[in-house]
Amino acid sequence: MQPVYIGIGSNLGDAAANVRAAIERLRRSPDIQLLRCAALYGSKPFGPVAQDDFVNTVVEIACNLGPPELLRRLKQLEQEMGRKHGERWGPREIDLDILVFAAEQWHSAELNLPHPGIAERAFVLLPLAELAPTMKLSNGASICELAARVAPGLAWRLDDSFQVLGTPAPVKLKP
């Protein structure tokens, strides 16, 4: 089974606790096996809405669900955790995004895989580089190469000790 990577973020309430709660819900979710989790990162908000900084991470899972079913499961978990859909790129209690689903390409009104914004988002690149540094995107660049180009101050590591199952190997971010 090839890995699936999920981005998790929050910037309302106790954002770190929200992210950890989402990880625990994924761990307990039927048809999902939580494999590894990157450290927690702080990040500046993405998009035009003024708001508090985010707490983010990326988890690696295996699952017996297809992309649409996994998306529905993630949206259900968001709703259970109190997510209210408001302004695009606005503040949120929890956000769960499928970043990469094995080697699948998927394009629909609800879901595009791999996630089209990976290469532009420091809050995805840095934690994803912990888990899959050599993964290449369709543009040919590896996650590690892209993470090395992240502008300082867009995302920063918060928690060196938070690992769910196992510890990813140290990542050298120089290409």
N, CA, C and O of each residue as an XYZ file, in Angstrom:
700
protein
N       0.844     -1.174      0.000
C       0.000      0.000      0.000
C       0.894      1.244      0.000
O       1.780      1.371      0.845
N       0.663      2.154     -0.941
C       1.462      3.372     -1.005
C       0.925      4.409     -0.032
O      -0.275      4.444      0.242
N       1.808      5.255      0.494
C       1.373      6.208      1.521
C       0.494      7.332      0.976
O       0.542      7.705     -0.196
N      -0.303      7.843      1.898
C      -1.160      8.993      1.661
C      -0.728     10.047      2.668
O      -0.495      9.732      3.835
N      -0.620     11.292      2.230
C      -0.195     12.377      3.105
C      -1.339     13.361      3.282
O      -1.956     13.809      2.316
N      -1.611     13.691      4.558
C      -2.696     14.596      4.928
C      -2.094     15.804      5.625
O      -1.313     15.657      6.566
N      -2.453     16.998      5.167
C      -2.062     18.226      5.841
C      -3.105     18.582      6.875
O      -4.303     18.459      6.620
N      -2.660     19.022      8.043
C      -3.563     19.375      9.139
C      -3.185     20.765      9.633
O      -2.006     21.057      9.831
N      -4.185     21.622      9.834
C      -3.904     22.963     10.339
C      -5.054     23.519     11.153
O      -6.203     23.103     11.008
N      -4.714     24.484     12.025
C      -5.704     25.165     12.860
C      -5.144     26.518     13.271
O      -3.935     26.678     13.437
N      -6.053     27.509     13.435
C      -5.622     28.778     14.017
C      -6.695     29.415     14.897
O      -6.654     30.619     15.150
N      -7.633     28.633     15.355
C      -8.640     29.119     16.294
C      -8.547     28.323     17.597
O      -8.248     27.129     17.584
N      -8.804     28.991     18.715
C      -8.736     28.317     20.011
C      -7.315     27.868     20.286
O      -6.358     28.556     19.932
N      -7.179     26.710     20.920
C      -5.862     26.125     21.166
C      -5.486     25.336     19.920
O      -5.781     24.146     19.811
N      -4.832     26.012     18.984
C      -4.565     25.429     17.670
C      -3.741     24.146     17.756
O      -4.035     23.177     17.055
N      -2.718     24.127     18.605
C      -1.900     22.912     18.738
C      -2.739     21.752     19.261
O      -2.610     20.626     18.780
N      -3.599     22.021     20.245
C      -4.476     20.972     20.775
C      -5.455     20.502     19.695
O      -5.760     19.312     19.615
N      -5.945     21.417     18.874
C      -6.850     21.034     17.783
C      -6.152     20.097     16.798
O      -6.734     19.105     16.360
N      -4.908     20.416     16.452
C      -4.157     19.571     15.524
C      -3.922     18.194     16.139
O      -4.099     17.172     15.475
N      -3.526     18.171     17.399
C      -3.304     16.876     18.068
C      -4.604     16.069     18.161
O      -4.589     14.850     17.994
N      -5.715     16.737     18.424
C      -7.014     16.045     18.496
C      -7.388     15.458     17.136
O      -7.933     14.357     17.065
N      -7.100     16.180     16.070
C      -7.389     15.666     14.724
C      -6.546     14.430     14.434
O      -7.031     13.464     13.844
N      -5.288     14.463     14.849
C      -4.418     13.301     14.654
C      -4.971     12.101     15.425
O      -4.995     10.985     14.906
N      -5.407     12.329     16.643
C      -5.966     11.231     17.442
C      -7.247     10.693     16.800
O      -7.473      9.483     16.807
N      -8.073     11.556     16.253
C      -9.295     11.099     15.567
C      -8.940     10.281     14.324
O      -9.593      9.279     14.033
N      -7.913     10.703     13.596
C      -7.472      9.910     12.446
C      -6.986      8.542     12.905
O      -7.274      7.528     12.269
N      -6.252      8.517     14.008
C      -5.736      7.255     14.541
C      -6.878      6.286     14.863
O      -6.744      5.081     14.650
N      -7.982      6.798     15.367
C      -9.121      5.955     15.766
C     -10.100      5.698     14.629
O     -11.055      4.942     14.804
N      -9.887      6.301     13.483
C     -10.840      6.207     12.380
C     -10.759      4.847     11.686
O      -9.669      4.370     11.371
N     -11.912      4.230     11.450
C     -11.914      2.956     10.725
C     -11.336      3.140      9.316
O     -11.503      4.197      8.709
N     -10.680      2.143      8.817
C     -10.115      2.130      7.467
C      -8.910      3.038      7.293
O      -8.435      3.212      6.171
N      -8.401      3.625      8.377
C      -7.220      4.483      8.295
C      -6.187      3.972      9.291
O      -6.496      3.734     10.459
N      -4.958      3.808      8.814
C      -3.850      3.439      9.694
C      -2.875      4.613      9.708
O      -2.296      4.957      8.677
N      -2.697      5.217     10.863
C      -1.758      6.318     11.022
C      -0.355      5.741     11.095
O      -0.067      4.899     11.945
N       0.528      6.198     10.194
C       1.880      5.656     10.133
C       2.908      6.558     10.801
O       3.656      6.107     11.668
N       2.952      7.821     10.409
C       3.931      8.754     10.963
C       3.353     10.164     10.966
O       2.401     10.477     10.251
N       3.961     10.994     11.793
C       3.554     12.387     11.890
C       4.794     13.262     11.961
O       5.727     12.961     12.705
N       4.808     14.336     11.195
C       5.893     15.307     11.267
C       5.721     16.137     12.533
O       4.696     16.047     13.208
N       6.711     16.930     12.844
C       6.630     17.863     13.972
C       5.548     18.907     13.697
O       5.071     19.049     12.571
N       5.177     19.627     14.741
C       4.245     20.739     14.582
C       5.018     21.969     14.113
O       6.149     22.211     14.535
N       4.386     22.733     13.237
C       4.966     23.957     12.700
C       4.004     25.107     12.911
O       2.788     24.931     12.847
N       4.551     26.279     13.162
C       3.781     27.502     13.120
C       3.917     28.077     11.727
O       4.928     27.856     11.060
N       2.910     28.813     11.278
C       3.008     29.411      9.947
C       2.164     30.666      9.852
O       1.163     30.829     10.550
N       2.597     31.536      8.974
C       1.820     32.721      8.649
C       0.626     32.276      7.821
O       0.734     31.315      7.059
N      -0.518     32.954      7.952
C      -1.690     32.585      7.166
C      -1.430     32.735      5.668
O      -0.686     33.618      5.241
N      -2.045     31.875      4.891
C      -1.951     31.906      3.439
C      -3.213     32.585      2.921
O      -4.318     32.238      3.338
N      -3.063     33.521      2.043
C      -4.220     34.185      1.467
C      -4.412     35.588      2.006
O      -3.609     36.070      2.804
N      -5.481     36.247      1.568
C      -5.668     37.674      1.837
C      -6.340     38.028      3.159
O      -6.457     39.213      3.473
N      -6.782     37.060      3.939
C      -7.552     37.339      5.143
C      -6.619     37.554      6.339
O      -5.782     36.699      6.631
N      -6.758     38.693      7.035
C      -5.973     38.960      8.245
C      -6.466     38.033      9.352
O      -7.663     37.972      9.633
N      -5.528     37.306      9.983
C      -5.897     36.337     11.010
C      -4.661     35.901     11.773
O      -3.540     36.268     11.421
N      -4.871     35.114     12.820
C      -3.773     34.608     13.634
C      -2.956     33.578     12.856
O      -3.418     33.006     11.868
N      -1.725     33.358     13.332
C      -0.872     32.326     12.753
C      -1.506     30.949     12.943
O      -2.363     30.759     13.806
N      -1.075     30.009     12.133
C      -1.567     28.640     12.159
C      -0.583     27.714     12.862
O       0.599     28.029     12.997
N      -1.083     26.583     13.301
C      -0.275     25.433     13.689
C      -0.587     24.362     12.652
O      -1.752     24.090     12.363
N       0.469     23.750     12.087
C       0.303     22.767     11.007
C       1.183     21.559     11.238
O       2.171     21.613     11.972
N       0.807     20.483     10.604
C       1.659     19.308     10.475
C       1.200     18.522      9.260
O       0.219     18.876      8.607
N       1.919     17.457      8.970
C       1.539     16.507      7.925
C       1.636     15.121      8.536
O       2.584     14.814      9.260
N       0.652     14.289      8.242
C       0.689     12.894      8.688
C       0.718     11.980      7.472
O       0.208     12.309      6.401
N       1.325     10.839      7.674
C       1.351      9.786      6.664
C       0.400      8.692      7.129
O       0.485      8.220      8.263
N      -0.500      8.296      6.244
C      -1.458      7.245      6.576
C      -1.459      6.189      5.480
O      -0.939      6.402      4.384
N      -2.045      5.064      5.795
C      -2.441      4.057      4.819
C      -3.939      3.901      5.016
O      -4.437      4.035      6.134
N      -4.652      3.623      3.951
C      -6.102      3.481      4.120
C      -6.690      2.550      3.065
O      -6.085      2.276      2.029
N      -7.879      2.082      3.369
C      -8.624      1.222      2.466
C      -9.715      2.005      1.746
O     -10.686      1.419      1.266
N      -9.566      3.304      1.669
C     -10.552      4.171      1.043
C      -9.979      4.745     -0.244
O      -8.766      4.911     -0.371
N     -10.858      5.048     -1.201
C     -10.431      5.779     -2.383
C     -10.392      7.265     -2.071
O     -10.858      7.681     -1.011
N      -9.846      8.073     -2.970
C      -9.761      9.514     -2.710
C     -11.093     10.176     -2.347
O     -11.124     10.941     -1.383
N     -12.196      9.926     -3.064
C     -13.447     10.598     -2.681
C     -13.948     10.175     -1.302
O     -14.465     10.996     -0.544
N     -13.791      8.893     -0.982
C     -14.239      8.407      0.326
C     -13.382      8.988      1.447
O     -13.901      9.353      2.502
N     -12.071      9.073      1.221
C     -11.198      9.669      2.229
C     -11.545     11.140      2.419
O     -11.587     11.621      3.551
N     -11.792     11.851      1.343
C     -12.174     13.259      1.454
C     -13.446     13.401      2.291
O     -13.522     14.272      3.159
N     -14.431     12.562      2.041
C     -15.671     12.609      2.841
C     -15.385     12.338      4.318
O     -15.943     13.005      5.189
N     -14.522     11.368      4.603
C     -14.165     11.052      5.988
C     -13.494     12.257      6.642
O     -13.806     12.582      7.788
N     -12.578     12.926      5.937
C     -11.882     14.091      6.497
C     -12.857     15.241      6.744
O     -12.766     15.916      7.769
N     -13.780     15.469      5.826
C     -14.777     16.536      6.008
C     -15.685     16.225      7.193
O     -16.090     17.133      7.920
N     -16.006     14.951      7.391
C     -16.809     14.535      8.544
C     -16.043     14.813      9.842
O     -16.620     15.321     10.803
N     -14.747     14.485      9.873
C     -13.935     14.751     11.061
C     -13.861     16.251     11.341
O     -13.946     16.668     12.496
N     -13.702     17.068     10.295
C     -13.686     18.523     10.476
C     -14.997     19.003     11.107
O     -14.995     19.807     12.040
N     -16.099     18.503     10.587
C     -17.409     18.905     11.110
C     -17.571     18.477     12.570
O     -18.072     19.247     13.390
N     -17.154     17.267     12.892
C     -17.236     16.779     14.271
C     -16.411     17.650     15.214
O     -16.749     17.791     16.389
N     -15.333     18.229     14.702
C     -14.456     19.070     15.524
C     -14.890     20.529     15.535
O     -14.205     21.378     16.105
N     -16.024     20.825     14.908
C     -16.580     22.175     14.989
C     -16.204     23.114     13.862
O     -16.408     24.322     13.982
N     -15.662     22.599     12.773
C     -15.300     23.484     11.659
C     -16.545     24.111     11.066
O     -17.529     23.431     10.774
N     -16.482     25.407     10.898
C     -17.539     26.155     10.227
C     -16.937     26.713      8.956
O     -15.928     27.417      9.001
N     -17.543     26.409      7.830
C     -17.006     26.899      6.558
C     -17.447     28.330      6.353
O     -18.640     28.630      6.290
N     -16.481     29.196      6.250
C     -16.744     30.613      6.052
C     -15.930     31.125      4.889
O     -15.905     30.529      3.812
N     -15.271     32.231      5.122
C     -14.479     32.892      4.105
C     -13.331     32.001      3.628
O     -12.659     31.360      4.436
N     -13.109     31.965      2.306
C     -12.013     31.176      1.748
C     -10.699     31.659      2.349
O     -10.451     32.862      2.429
N      -9.866     30.725      2.767
C      -8.582     30.974      3.410
C      -8.734     31.735      4.724
O      -7.790     32.377      5.186
N      -9.926     31.663      5.328
C     -10.166     32.333      6.596
C      -9.748     31.465      7.765
O      -9.269     30.347      7.576
N      -9.930     31.983      8.987
C      -9.576     31.219     10.178
C     -10.425     29.954     10.292
O     -11.555     29.902      9.807
N      -9.859     28.938     10.940
C     -10.603     27.685     11.071
C     -10.157     26.899     12.291
O      -9.001     26.943     12.710
N     -11.126     26.180     12.840
C     -10.848     25.315     13.981
C      -9.908     24.192     13.576
O      -8.975     23.848     14.302
N     -10.172     23.623     12.398
C      -9.361     22.507     11.902
C      -9.511     22.444     10.394
O     -10.573     22.739      9.845
N      -8.447     22.062      9.747
C      -8.442     21.891      8.295
C      -7.673     20.622      7.993
O      -6.530     20.467      8.423
N      -8.289     19.721      7.261
C      -7.674     18.451      6.873
C      -7.687     18.370      5.350
O      -8.755     18.357      4.737
N      -6.515     18.316      4.746
C      -6.407     18.276      3.284
C      -5.606     17.074      2.834
O      -4.542     16.785      3.382
N      -6.121     16.367      1.826
C      -5.333     15.309      1.199
C      -4.304     16.013      0.318
O      -4.658     16.783     -0.575
N      -3.036     15.743      0.580
C      -1.959     16.347     -0.204
C      -1.544     15.442     -1.352
O      -1.478     15.863     -2.507
N      -1.266     14.192     -1.011
C      -0.830     13.194     -1.987
C      -1.521     11.891     -1.632
O      -1.528     11.481     -0.471
N      -2.099     11.245     -2.623
C      -2.765      9.958     -2.415
C      -2.026      8.932     -3.260
O      -2.328      8.739     -4.438
N      -1.039      8.271     -2.628
C      -0.205      7.295     -3.332
C       0.315      7.954     -4.608
O       0.781      9.093     -4.570
N       0.242      7.262     -5.714
C       0.700      7.838     -6.982
C      -0.479      8.322     -7.816
O      -0.333      8.589     -9.009
N      -1.642      8.434     -7.192
C      -2.852      8.773     -7.941
C      -2.896     10.219     -8.396
O      -2.474     11.135     -7.691
N      -3.419     10.390     -9.594
C      -3.785     11.698    -10.113
C      -5.318     11.722    -10.057
O      -5.965     10.771    -10.497
N      -5.884     12.769     -9.534
C      -7.338     12.847     -9.391
C      -7.754     14.285     -9.641
O      -7.194     15.214     -9.059
N      -8.731     14.462    -10.504
C      -9.200     15.817    -10.802
C     -10.716     15.813    -10.865
O     -11.321     15.203    -11.747
N     -11.322     16.519     -9.895
C     -12.773     16.675     -9.871
C     -13.080     18.046     -9.287
O     -12.174     18.769     -8.874
N     -14.344     18.396     -9.253
C     -14.742     19.687     -8.678
C     -14.399     19.754     -7.190
O     -14.144     20.838     -6.666
N     -14.390     18.609     -6.503
C     -14.152     18.578     -5.065
C     -12.704     18.319     -4.686
O     -12.284     18.678     -3.586
N     -11.935     17.706     -5.571
C     -10.623     17.213     -5.165
C      -9.662     17.166     -6.339
O      -9.997     16.652     -7.406
N      -8.472     17.701     -6.140
C      -7.385     17.594     -7.110
C      -6.174     17.005     -6.408
O      -5.734     17.505     -5.373
N      -5.641     15.934     -6.987
C      -4.487     15.253     -6.409
C      -3.420     15.026     -7.455
O      -3.723     14.679     -8.596
N      -2.157     15.224     -7.065
C      -1.731     15.794     -5.806
C      -2.292     17.202     -5.627
O      -2.682     17.860     -6.591
N      -2.322     17.648     -4.370
C      -2.861     18.972     -4.062
C      -2.092     20.008     -4.876
O      -0.862     20.026     -4.831
N      -2.781     20.865     -5.615
C      -2.086     21.800     -6.504
C      -1.276     22.886     -5.789
O      -0.457     23.545     -6.430
N      -1.475     23.092     -4.493
C      -0.777     24.161     -3.794
C       0.449     23.740     -3.015
O       1.040     24.567     -2.321
N       0.855     22.480     -3.104
C       1.971     21.995     -2.289
C       3.220     22.856     -2.465
O       3.822     23.278     -1.477
N       3.609     23.116     -3.690
C       4.884     23.786     -3.961
C       4.933     25.223     -3.469
O       6.021     25.778     -3.319
N       3.777     25.844     -3.214
C       3.757     27.239     -2.768
C       3.545     27.399     -1.277
O       3.519     28.531     -0.793
N       3.395     26.337     -0.539
C       2.987     26.460      0.851
C       4.047     25.926      1.807
O       4.245     24.719      1.943
N       4.718     26.861      2.462
C       5.769     26.490      3.416
C       5.227     25.592      4.507
O       5.917     24.675      4.953
N       3.983     25.845      4.952
C       3.394     25.063      6.040
C       3.112     23.631      5.647
O       2.832     22.802      6.512
N       3.179     23.314      4.355
C       3.078     21.936      3.871
C       4.468     21.385      3.581
O       4.793     20.261      3.965
N       5.280     22.179      2.904
C       6.596     21.695      2.468
C       7.498     21.279      3.624
O       8.127     20.222      3.566
N       7.568     22.095      4.670
C       8.506     21.779      5.754
C       8.135     20.492      6.490
O       9.002     19.637      6.669
N       6.881     20.317      6.925
C       6.584     19.024      7.567
C       6.596     17.852      6.594
O       6.988     16.748      6.970
N       6.176     18.070      5.356
C       6.203     16.983      4.371
C       7.639     16.555      4.077
O       7.893     15.381      3.808
N       8.578     17.502      4.128
C       9.993     17.161      3.905
C      10.534     16.236      4.989
O      11.483     15.491      4.743
N       9.946     16.269      6.183
C      10.357     15.333      7.233
C       9.964     13.906      6.880
O      10.688     12.960      7.191
N       8.828     13.757      6.237
C       8.267     12.427      5.980
C       8.617     11.878      4.592
O       8.806     10.673      4.431
N       8.701     12.755      3.597
C       8.907     12.299      2.211
C       9.838     13.254      1.465
O       9.429     13.854      0.471
N      11.075     13.405      1.924
C      11.953     14.406      1.322
C      12.272     14.168     -0.146
O      12.488     15.123     -0.893
N      12.306     12.912     -0.570
C      12.684     12.629     -1.960
C      11.491     12.542     -2.910
O      11.671     12.373     -4.116
N      10.276     12.657     -2.377
C       9.101     12.624     -3.244
C       9.212     13.749     -4.265
O       9.565     14.877     -3.922
N       8.910     13.436     -5.511
C       8.965     14.438     -6.570
C       7.560     14.833     -6.997
O       6.661     13.999     -7.108
N       7.403     16.112     -7.228
C       6.146     16.625     -7.766
C       6.199     16.570     -9.286
O       7.242     16.273     -9.868
N       5.086     16.854     -9.915
C       5.019     16.764    -11.375
C       5.987     17.727    -12.064
O       6.352     17.509    -13.220
N       6.409     18.792    -11.369
C       7.373     19.720    -11.970
C       8.802     19.181    -11.885
O       9.731     19.845    -12.345
N       8.996     18.001    -11.313
C      10.302     17.367    -11.230
C      11.097     17.706     -9.984
O      12.123     17.078     -9.721
N      10.648     18.683     -9.213
C      11.364     19.080     -7.997
C      10.989     18.159     -6.846
O       9.841     17.733     -6.720
N      11.973     17.861     -6.015
C      11.681     17.055     -4.830
C      11.135     17.958     -3.727
O      11.346     19.171     -3.739
N      10.438     17.356     -2.788
C       9.910     18.097     -1.644
C      11.063     18.754     -0.886
O      10.945     19.898     -0.447
N      12.164     18.043     -0.735
C      13.318     18.590     -0.024
C      13.873     19.821     -0.746
O      14.199     20.817     -0.099
N      13.983     19.768     -2.062
C      14.459     20.922     -2.834
C      13.538     22.123     -2.654
O      13.998     23.247     -2.454
N      12.251     21.877     -2.726
C      11.287     22.966     -2.563
C      11.308     23.518     -1.143
O      11.217     24.730     -0.950
N      11.426     22.643     -0.151
C      11.457     23.088      1.242
C      12.684     23.955      1.517
O      12.622     24.886      2.319
N      13.789     23.651      0.857
C      15.012     24.434      1.047
C      14.862     25.862      0.536
O      15.624     26.745      0.931
N      13.891     26.096     -0.332
C      13.673     27.429     -0.904
C      12.660     28.267     -0.126
O      12.402     29.417     -0.482
N      12.095     27.706      0.919
C      11.076     28.421      1.691
C      11.680     29.671      2.310
O      12.747     29.622      2.922
N      10.991     30.784      2.147
C      11.466     32.048      2.721
C      11.426     31.973      4.243
O      10.459     31.468      4.812
N      12.464     32.468      4.904
C      12.477     32.460      6.375
C      11.268     33.214      6.929
O      10.854     34.242      6.393
N      10.725     32.681      8.000
C       9.619     33.343      8.670
C       8.239     32.950      8.199
O       7.257     33.337      8.833
N       8.111     32.190      7.106
C       6.787     31.761      6.644
C       6.280     30.570      7.449
O       5.077     30.425      7.667
N       7.196     29.725      7.884
C       6.842     28.571      8.715
C       8.049     28.244      9.581
O       9.194     28.407      9.159
N       7.779     27.780     10.795
C       8.849     27.489     11.748
C       8.427     26.299     12.598
O       7.252     26.118     12.919
N       9.422     25.496     12.949
C       9.171     24.297     13.745
C       8.822     24.694     15.169
O       9.515     25.509     15.779
N       7.758     24.124     15.695
C       7.309     24.417     17.055
C       7.707     23.350     18.047
O       8.066     23.663     19.182
N       7.650     22.108     17.644
C       7.713     20.999     18.590
C       8.593     19.903     18.032
O       8.181     19.160     17.141
N       9.805     19.800     18.551
C      10.735     18.777     18.075
C      10.416     17.387     18.603
O      10.948     16.396     18.102
N       9.565     17.305     19.593
C       9.353     16.006     20.233
C       8.074     15.307     19.798
O       7.883     14.139     20.138
N       7.192     15.969     19.061
C       5.890     15.385     18.761
C       5.979     14.441     17.572
O       6.041     14.880     16.423
N       5.985     13.158     17.849
C       5.957     12.134     16.815
C       4.900     11.122     17.231
O       4.827     10.737     18.398
N       4.091     10.698     16.289
C       3.028      9.773     16.637
C       3.543      8.336     16.632
O       3.504      7.660     17.661
N       4.010      7.880     15.517
C       4.492      6.502     15.411
C       5.859      6.522     14.741
O       5.943      6.638     13.518
N       6.885      6.416     15.489
C       8.211      6.425     14.911
C       8.707      7.839     14.680
O       7.941      8.801     14.736
N       9.958      7.946     14.429
C      10.578      9.243     14.196
C      11.131      9.270     12.782
O      11.937      8.415     12.418
N      10.707     10.243     11.980
C      11.284     10.338     10.643
C      12.786     10.578     10.730
O      13.276     11.196     11.675
N      13.495     10.088      9.747
C      14.938     10.330      9.711
C      15.192     11.824      9.583
O      14.388     12.541      8.987
N      16.299     12.300     10.136
C      16.623     13.717      9.990
C      16.697     14.081      8.509
O      17.139     13.283      7.682
N      16.268     15.272      8.195
C      16.220     15.723      6.805
C      17.200     16.854      6.617
O      17.206     17.820      7.380
N      18.023     16.731      5.603
C      18.936     17.817      5.233
C      18.223     18.614      4.148
O      17.911     18.071      3.089
N      17.963     19.886      4.398
C      17.160     20.668      3.482
C      17.957     21.368      2.384
O      17.387     22.154      1.628
N      19.227     21.111      2.280
C      19.999     21.667      1.169
C      19.914     20.712     -0.011
O      20.126     19.511      0.157
N      19.602     21.228     -1.223
C      19.474     20.321     -2.389
C      20.797     19.690     -2.768
O      20.860     18.910     -3.718
